[in-house]
Short mmCIF file of C-alpha atoms in Angstrom, two decimals:
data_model
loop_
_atom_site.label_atom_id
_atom_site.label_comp_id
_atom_site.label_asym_id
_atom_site.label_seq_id
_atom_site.Cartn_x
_atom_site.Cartn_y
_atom_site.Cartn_z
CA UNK R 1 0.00 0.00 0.00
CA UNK R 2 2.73 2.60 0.67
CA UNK R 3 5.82 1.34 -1.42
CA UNK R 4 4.61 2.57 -4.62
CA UNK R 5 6.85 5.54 -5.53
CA UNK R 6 4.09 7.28 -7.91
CA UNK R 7 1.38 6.75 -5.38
CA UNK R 8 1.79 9.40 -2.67
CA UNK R 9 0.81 12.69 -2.01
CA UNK R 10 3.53 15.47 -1.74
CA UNK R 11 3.69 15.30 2.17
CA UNK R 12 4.96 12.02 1.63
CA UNK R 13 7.58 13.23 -0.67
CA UNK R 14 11.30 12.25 0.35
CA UNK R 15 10.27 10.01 3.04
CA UNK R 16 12.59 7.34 4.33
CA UNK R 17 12.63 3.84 2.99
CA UNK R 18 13.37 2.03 5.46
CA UNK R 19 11.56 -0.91 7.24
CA UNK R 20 10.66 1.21 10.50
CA UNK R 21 9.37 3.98 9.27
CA UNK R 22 7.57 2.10 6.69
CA UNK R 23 5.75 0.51 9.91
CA UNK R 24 5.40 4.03 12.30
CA UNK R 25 3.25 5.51 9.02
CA UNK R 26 1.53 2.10 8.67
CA UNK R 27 0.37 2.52 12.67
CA UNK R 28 -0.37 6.00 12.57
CA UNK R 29 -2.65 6.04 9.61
CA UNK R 30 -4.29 3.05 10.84
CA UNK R 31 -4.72 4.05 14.70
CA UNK R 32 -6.21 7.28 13.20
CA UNK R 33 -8.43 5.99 10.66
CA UNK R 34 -9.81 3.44 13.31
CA UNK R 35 -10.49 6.96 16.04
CA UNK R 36 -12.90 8.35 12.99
CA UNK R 37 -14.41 5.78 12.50
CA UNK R 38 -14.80 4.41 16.04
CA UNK R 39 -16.26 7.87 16.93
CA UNK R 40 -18.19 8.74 14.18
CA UNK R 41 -16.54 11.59 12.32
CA UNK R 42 -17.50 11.03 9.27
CA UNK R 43 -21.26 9.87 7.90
CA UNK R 44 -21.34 8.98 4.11
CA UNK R 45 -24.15 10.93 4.02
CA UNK R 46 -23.14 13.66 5.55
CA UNK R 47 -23.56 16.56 2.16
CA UNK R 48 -24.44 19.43 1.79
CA UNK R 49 -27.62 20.77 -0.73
CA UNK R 50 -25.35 20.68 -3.10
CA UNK R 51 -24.00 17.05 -2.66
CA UNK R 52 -20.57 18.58 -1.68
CA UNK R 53 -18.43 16.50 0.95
CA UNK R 54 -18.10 18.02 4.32
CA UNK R 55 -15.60 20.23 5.13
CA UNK R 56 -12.87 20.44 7.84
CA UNK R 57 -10.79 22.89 8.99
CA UNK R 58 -7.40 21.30 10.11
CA UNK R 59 -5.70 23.73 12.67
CA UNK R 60 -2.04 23.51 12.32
CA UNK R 61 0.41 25.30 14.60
CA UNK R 62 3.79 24.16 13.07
CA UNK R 63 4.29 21.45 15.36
CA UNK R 64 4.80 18.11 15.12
CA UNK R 65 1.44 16.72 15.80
CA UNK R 66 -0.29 19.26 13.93
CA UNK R 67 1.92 18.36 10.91
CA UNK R 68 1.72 14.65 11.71
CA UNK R 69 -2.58 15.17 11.82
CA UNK R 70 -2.07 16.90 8.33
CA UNK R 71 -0.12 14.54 6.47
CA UNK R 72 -2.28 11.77 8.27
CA UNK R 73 -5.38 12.94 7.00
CA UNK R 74 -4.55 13.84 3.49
CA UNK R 75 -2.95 10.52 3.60
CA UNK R 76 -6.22 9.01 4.09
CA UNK R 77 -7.85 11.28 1.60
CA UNK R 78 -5.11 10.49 -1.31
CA UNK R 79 -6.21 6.72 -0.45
CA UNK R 80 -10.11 7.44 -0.70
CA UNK R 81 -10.88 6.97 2.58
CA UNK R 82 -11.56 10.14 4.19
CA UNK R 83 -14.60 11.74 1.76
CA UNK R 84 -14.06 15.47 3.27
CA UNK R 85 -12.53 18.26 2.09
CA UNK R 86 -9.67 19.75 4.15
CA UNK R 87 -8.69 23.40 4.60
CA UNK R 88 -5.37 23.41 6.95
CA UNK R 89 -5.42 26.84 8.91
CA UNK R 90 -2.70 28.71 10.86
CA UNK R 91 -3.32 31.49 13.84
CA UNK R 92 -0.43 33.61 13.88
CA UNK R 93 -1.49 34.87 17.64
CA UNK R 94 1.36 37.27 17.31
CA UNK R 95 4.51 36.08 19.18
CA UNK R 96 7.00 37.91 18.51
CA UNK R 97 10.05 35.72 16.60
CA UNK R 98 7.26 34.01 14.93
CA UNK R 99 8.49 32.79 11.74
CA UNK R 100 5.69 34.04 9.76
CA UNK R 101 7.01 32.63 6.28
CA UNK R 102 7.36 28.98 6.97
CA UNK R 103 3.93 27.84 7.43
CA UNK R 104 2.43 29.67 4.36
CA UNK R 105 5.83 28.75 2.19
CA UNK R 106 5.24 25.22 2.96
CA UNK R 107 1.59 24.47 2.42
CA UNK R 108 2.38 26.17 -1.03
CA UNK R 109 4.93 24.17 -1.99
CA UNK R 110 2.86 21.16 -0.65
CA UNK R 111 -0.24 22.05 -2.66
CA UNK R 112 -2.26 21.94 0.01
CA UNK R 113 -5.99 24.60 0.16
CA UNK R 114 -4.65 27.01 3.52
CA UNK R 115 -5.73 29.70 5.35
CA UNK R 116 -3.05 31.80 7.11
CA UNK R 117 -4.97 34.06 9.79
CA UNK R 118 -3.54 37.39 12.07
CA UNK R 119 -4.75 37.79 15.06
CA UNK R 120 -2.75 39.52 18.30
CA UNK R 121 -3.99 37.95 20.50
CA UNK R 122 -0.45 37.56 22.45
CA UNK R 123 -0.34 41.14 23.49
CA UNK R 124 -3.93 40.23 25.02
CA UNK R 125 -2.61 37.60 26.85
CA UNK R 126 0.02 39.27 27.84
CA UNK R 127 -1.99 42.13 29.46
CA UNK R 128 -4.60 40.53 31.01
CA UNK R 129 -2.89 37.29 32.73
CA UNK R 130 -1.47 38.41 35.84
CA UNK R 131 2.29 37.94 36.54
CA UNK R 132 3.00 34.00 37.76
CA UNK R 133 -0.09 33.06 36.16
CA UNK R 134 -0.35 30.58 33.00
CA UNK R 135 -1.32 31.57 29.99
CA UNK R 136 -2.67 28.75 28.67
CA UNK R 137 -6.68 29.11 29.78
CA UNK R 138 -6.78 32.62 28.40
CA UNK R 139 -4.68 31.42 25.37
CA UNK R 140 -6.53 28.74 24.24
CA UNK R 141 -9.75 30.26 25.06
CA UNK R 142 -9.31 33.22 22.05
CA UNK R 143 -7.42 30.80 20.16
CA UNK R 144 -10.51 28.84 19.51
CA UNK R 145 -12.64 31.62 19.80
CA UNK R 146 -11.16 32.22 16.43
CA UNK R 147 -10.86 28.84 15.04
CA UNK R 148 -14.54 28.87 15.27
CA UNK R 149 -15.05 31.95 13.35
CA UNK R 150 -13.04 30.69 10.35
CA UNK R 151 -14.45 27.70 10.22
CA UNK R 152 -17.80 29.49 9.95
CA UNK R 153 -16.45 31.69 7.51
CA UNK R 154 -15.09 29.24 5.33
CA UNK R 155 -18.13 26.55 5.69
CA UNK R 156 -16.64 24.29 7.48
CA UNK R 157 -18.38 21.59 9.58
CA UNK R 158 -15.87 20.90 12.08
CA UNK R 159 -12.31 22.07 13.24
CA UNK R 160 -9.64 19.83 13.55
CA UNK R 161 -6.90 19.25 16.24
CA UNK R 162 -3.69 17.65 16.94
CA UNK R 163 -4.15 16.55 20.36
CA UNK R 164 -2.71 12.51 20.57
CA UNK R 165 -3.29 9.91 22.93
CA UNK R 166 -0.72 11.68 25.96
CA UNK R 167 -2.62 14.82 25.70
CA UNK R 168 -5.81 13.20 26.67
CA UNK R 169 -3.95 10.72 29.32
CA UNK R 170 -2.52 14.13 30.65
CA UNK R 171 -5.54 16.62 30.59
CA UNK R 172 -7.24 13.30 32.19
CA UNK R 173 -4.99 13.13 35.18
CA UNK R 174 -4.80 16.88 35.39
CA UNK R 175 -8.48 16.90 36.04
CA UNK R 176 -7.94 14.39 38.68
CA UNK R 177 -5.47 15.78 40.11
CA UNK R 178 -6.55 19.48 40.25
CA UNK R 179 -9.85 19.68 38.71
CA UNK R 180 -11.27 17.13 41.45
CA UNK R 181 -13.78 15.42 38.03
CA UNK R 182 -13.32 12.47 35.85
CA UNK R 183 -12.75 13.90 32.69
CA UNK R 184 -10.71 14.79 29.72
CA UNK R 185 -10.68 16.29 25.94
CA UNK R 186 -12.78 13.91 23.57
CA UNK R 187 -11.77 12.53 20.28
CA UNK R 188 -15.03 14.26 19.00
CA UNK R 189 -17.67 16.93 20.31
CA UNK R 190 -20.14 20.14 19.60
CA UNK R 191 -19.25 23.36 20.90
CA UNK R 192 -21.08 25.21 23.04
CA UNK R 193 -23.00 26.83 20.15
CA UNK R 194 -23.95 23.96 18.62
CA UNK R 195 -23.23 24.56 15.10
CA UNK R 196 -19.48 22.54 14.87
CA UNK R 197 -17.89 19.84 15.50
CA UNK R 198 -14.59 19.42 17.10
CA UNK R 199 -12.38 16.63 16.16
CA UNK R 200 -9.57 14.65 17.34
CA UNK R 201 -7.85 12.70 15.25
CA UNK R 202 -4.85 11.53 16.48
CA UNK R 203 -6.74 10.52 19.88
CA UNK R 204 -5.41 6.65 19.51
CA UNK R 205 -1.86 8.07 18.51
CA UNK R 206 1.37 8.40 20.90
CA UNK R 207 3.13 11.20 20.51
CA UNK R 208 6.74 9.59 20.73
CA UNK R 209 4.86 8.64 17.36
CA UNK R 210 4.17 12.03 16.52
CA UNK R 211 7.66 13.37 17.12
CA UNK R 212 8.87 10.64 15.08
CA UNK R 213 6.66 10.83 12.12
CA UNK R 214 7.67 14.68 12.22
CA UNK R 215 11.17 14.72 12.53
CA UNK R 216 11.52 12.03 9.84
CA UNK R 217 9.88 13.53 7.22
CA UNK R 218 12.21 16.62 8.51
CA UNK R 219 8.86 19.26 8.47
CA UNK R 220 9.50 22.60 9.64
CA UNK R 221 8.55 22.64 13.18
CA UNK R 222 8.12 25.42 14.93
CA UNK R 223 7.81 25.58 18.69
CA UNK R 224 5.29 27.66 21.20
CA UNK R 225 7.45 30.03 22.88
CA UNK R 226 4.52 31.25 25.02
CA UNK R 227 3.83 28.27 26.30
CA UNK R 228 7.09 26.70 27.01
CA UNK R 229 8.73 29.90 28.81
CA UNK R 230 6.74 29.39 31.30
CA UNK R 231 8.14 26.73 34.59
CA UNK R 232 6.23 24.59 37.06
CA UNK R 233 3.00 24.24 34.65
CA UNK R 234 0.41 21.80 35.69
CA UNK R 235 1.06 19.76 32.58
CA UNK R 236 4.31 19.61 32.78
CA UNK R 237 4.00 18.35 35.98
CA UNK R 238 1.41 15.56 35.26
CA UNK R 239 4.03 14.47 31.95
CA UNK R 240 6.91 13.74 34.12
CA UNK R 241 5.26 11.80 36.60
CA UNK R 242 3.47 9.70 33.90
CA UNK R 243 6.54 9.78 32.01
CA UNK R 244 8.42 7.77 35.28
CA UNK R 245 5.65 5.57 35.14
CA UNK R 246 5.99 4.47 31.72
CA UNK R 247 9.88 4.58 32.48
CA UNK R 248 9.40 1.92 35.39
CA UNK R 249 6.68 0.24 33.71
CA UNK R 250 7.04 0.38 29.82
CA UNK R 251 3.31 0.08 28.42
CA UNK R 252 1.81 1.76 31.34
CA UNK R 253 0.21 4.68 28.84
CA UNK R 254 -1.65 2.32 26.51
CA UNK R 255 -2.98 0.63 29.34
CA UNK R 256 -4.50 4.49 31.37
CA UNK R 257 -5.80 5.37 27.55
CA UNK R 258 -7.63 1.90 27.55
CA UNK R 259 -9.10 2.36 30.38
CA UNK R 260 -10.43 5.71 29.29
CA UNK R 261 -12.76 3.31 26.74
CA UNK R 262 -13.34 0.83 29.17
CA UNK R 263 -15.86 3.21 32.12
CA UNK R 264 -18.06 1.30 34.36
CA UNK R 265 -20.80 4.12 35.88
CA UNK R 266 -21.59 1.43 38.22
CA UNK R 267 -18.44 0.54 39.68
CA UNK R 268 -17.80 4.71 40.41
CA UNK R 269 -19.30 7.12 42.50
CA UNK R 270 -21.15 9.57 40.88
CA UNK R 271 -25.61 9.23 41.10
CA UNK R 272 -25.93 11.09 38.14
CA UNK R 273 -24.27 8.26 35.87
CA UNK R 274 -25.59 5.19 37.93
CA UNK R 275 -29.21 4.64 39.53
CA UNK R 276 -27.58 3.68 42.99
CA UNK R 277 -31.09 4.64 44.78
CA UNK R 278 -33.03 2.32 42.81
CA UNK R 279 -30.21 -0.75 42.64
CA UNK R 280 -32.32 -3.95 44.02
CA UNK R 281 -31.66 -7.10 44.71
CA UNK R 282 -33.12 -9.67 42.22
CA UNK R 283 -36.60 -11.35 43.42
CA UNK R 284 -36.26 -14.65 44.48
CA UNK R 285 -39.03 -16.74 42.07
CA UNK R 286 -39.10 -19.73 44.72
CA UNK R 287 -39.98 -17.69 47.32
CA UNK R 288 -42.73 -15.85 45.24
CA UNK R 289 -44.13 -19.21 44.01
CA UNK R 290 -44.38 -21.04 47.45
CA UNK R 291 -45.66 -17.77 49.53
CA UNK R 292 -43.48 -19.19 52.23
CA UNK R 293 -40.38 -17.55 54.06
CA UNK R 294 -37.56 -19.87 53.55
CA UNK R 295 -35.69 -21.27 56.41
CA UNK R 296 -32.60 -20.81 57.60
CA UNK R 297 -29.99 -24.01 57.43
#
C-alpha cells in the first residue's frame, strides 16, 4: 500500500525507505483511521444541498502533531478513505520571533488549500494574565474563539486538532489531580454553540509517534514560545510523573488510555451516571411461588 513511488501525495515526498518507518506511518494512519471511525466523524451521508463532501478545517500550529494530523489525514484522503474536504489553517497569535514565512511557504509548496490568519492575541494575553499566572486558559480560550469563526467563515463543519493519545492521558490526570472530576478532551464533540464539530484525530496516537513521524519527514517545526517559557506548569507536571511511570513500567500509557474506553458508571461514584437509589436485589421466584419464608440451614 505505501511502497509505490508514484502513489503518494507530496507530504509524503522524500520520506525514508526504510523498514521502521515504513511501519510508524503504517500505525499511525491506521490508529487514526480506526479513532474516525470508532467515533463517528465522518457519515457517508453527511452533504451538503449541493452534494458537496463536508468540510474540515485542520488547525495547524507548526508542530509536530499538527503536521503529523495533516499529512495523516490527506494521507487518508489520497487513499479514498476520508470523503471530506480539508482546509489546513494557521493562527499567527502574534509572538513575537514568529516565523511568519514557513507555514504559508510550505503548504504552497505542498499544494495543500490554507488559510493563514492574524490575530494579536499575544499582546492580550500578555496584558490581562497576571504575573506567575499561566497563559494557557486565556490562550486557548481566544485561540478557539477564532478557530470557530473561520471555520464558519469558510463553511466548514468541524475544526480539527492535533491533540494525541498523551494529551488526553494528561488533561485526564490533570483533572484528577486538580480539577477534582473524571474527565478529559474527547476525540469528538459540539461546541457550546452547537453549530461545529470538534475533532480529534490523532486521539489513539502516541506522541513519541508524533515526534517521530515529524522529525523524519524533517517538516518545519516550529515551537510555542509562550507556552514553554513558562516553569512549574500543571502539565508539565502531570508528563513527568506519567513519564516515570511508563519509564518503570514500559506500556503503562496504553494501558490508562484503555481504560479511558473501558468506564463502568456502576463501579464509580457519581448518582448522576448510575441509579444507585433504585439498585435492588433480584426477586427470588421460589420464594414468590411457594408464599413461604424460607428457612434458615
Amino acid at each position: 500500500m505505501f511502497d509505490e513511488a508514484d502513489d503518494i501525495h507530496p507530504l509524503f515526498a522524500g520520506a525514508p525507505s526504510t523498514t521502521e518507518f515504513k511501519k510508524l506511518r503504517k500505525r499511525i494512519v491506521r490508529q487514526t483511521r480506526e479513532a474516525i471511525e470508532q467515533y463517528g466523524m465522518v457519515n457517508a451521508s453527511a452533504h451538503d444541498k449541493d452534494g458537496k463532501p463536508p468540510r474540515w478545517l485542520v488547525c495547524l500550529s507548526g508542530g509536530k502533531d499538527s503536521y503529523t494530523l495533516l499529512a495523516v489525514l490527506y494521507e487518508l484522503k489520497w487513499r479514498g478513505l476520508l470523503p471530506v474536504d480539508l482546509l489546513a489553517c494557521n493562527l499567527d497569535q502574534g509572538q513575537p520571533g514568529f516565523p511568519a514565512t514557513v507555514l504559508p511557504e510550505f503548504l504552497e509548496r505542498m499544494g495543500v488549500p490554507h488559510r493563514i490568519e492574524y490575530q494579536d492575541t499575544y499582546s492580550i494575553v500578555m496584558d490581562k494574565v497576571p504575573q506567575g499566572r499561566t497563559f494557557c486558559a486565556l490562550c486557548s480560550r481566544l485561540r478557539r474563539g477564532n478557530l470557530y469563526r473561520i471555520a464558519r467563515e469558510e463553511g466548514c463543519s468541524a475544526v480539527v486538532l492535533g491533540h494525541h493519545r498523551d494529551d488526553i492521558l494528561e488533561t485526564f490526570f490533570m483533572n484528577l489531580f486538580h480539577g477534582g472530576r473524571l474527565a478529559t478532551m474527547p476525540p469528538k464533540l459540539v461546541n457550546e454553540e452547537g453549530d461545529l464539530f470538534v475533532f480529534r484525530p490523532l486521539a489513539h496516537v502516541a506522541e513519541a509517534d508524533c515526534e517521530k513521524f515529524a522529525t523524519s519527514m524533517n517538516y518545519p517545526i516550529i515551537p510555542c514560545d509562550l507556552c514553554g517559557s513558562q516553569d512549574g506548569l500543571q502539565r508539565q507536571q502531570v508528563k513527568q510523573i506519567l513519564d516515570q511511570w511508563e519509564k518503570n513500567s514500559p506500556g503503562r500509557r496504553q494501558v490508562m488510555f484503555r481504560a479511558l474506553t473501558n468506564a463502568r458508571p456502576s463501579h464509580l461514584l457519581d448518582p448522576k451516571l448510575f441509579d444507585f437509589q433504585n439498585l435492588a436485589l433480584k426477586p427470588n421466584e421460589n420464594d414468590e411461588n411457594s408464599g413461604e419464608i424460607p428457612q434458615l440451614r
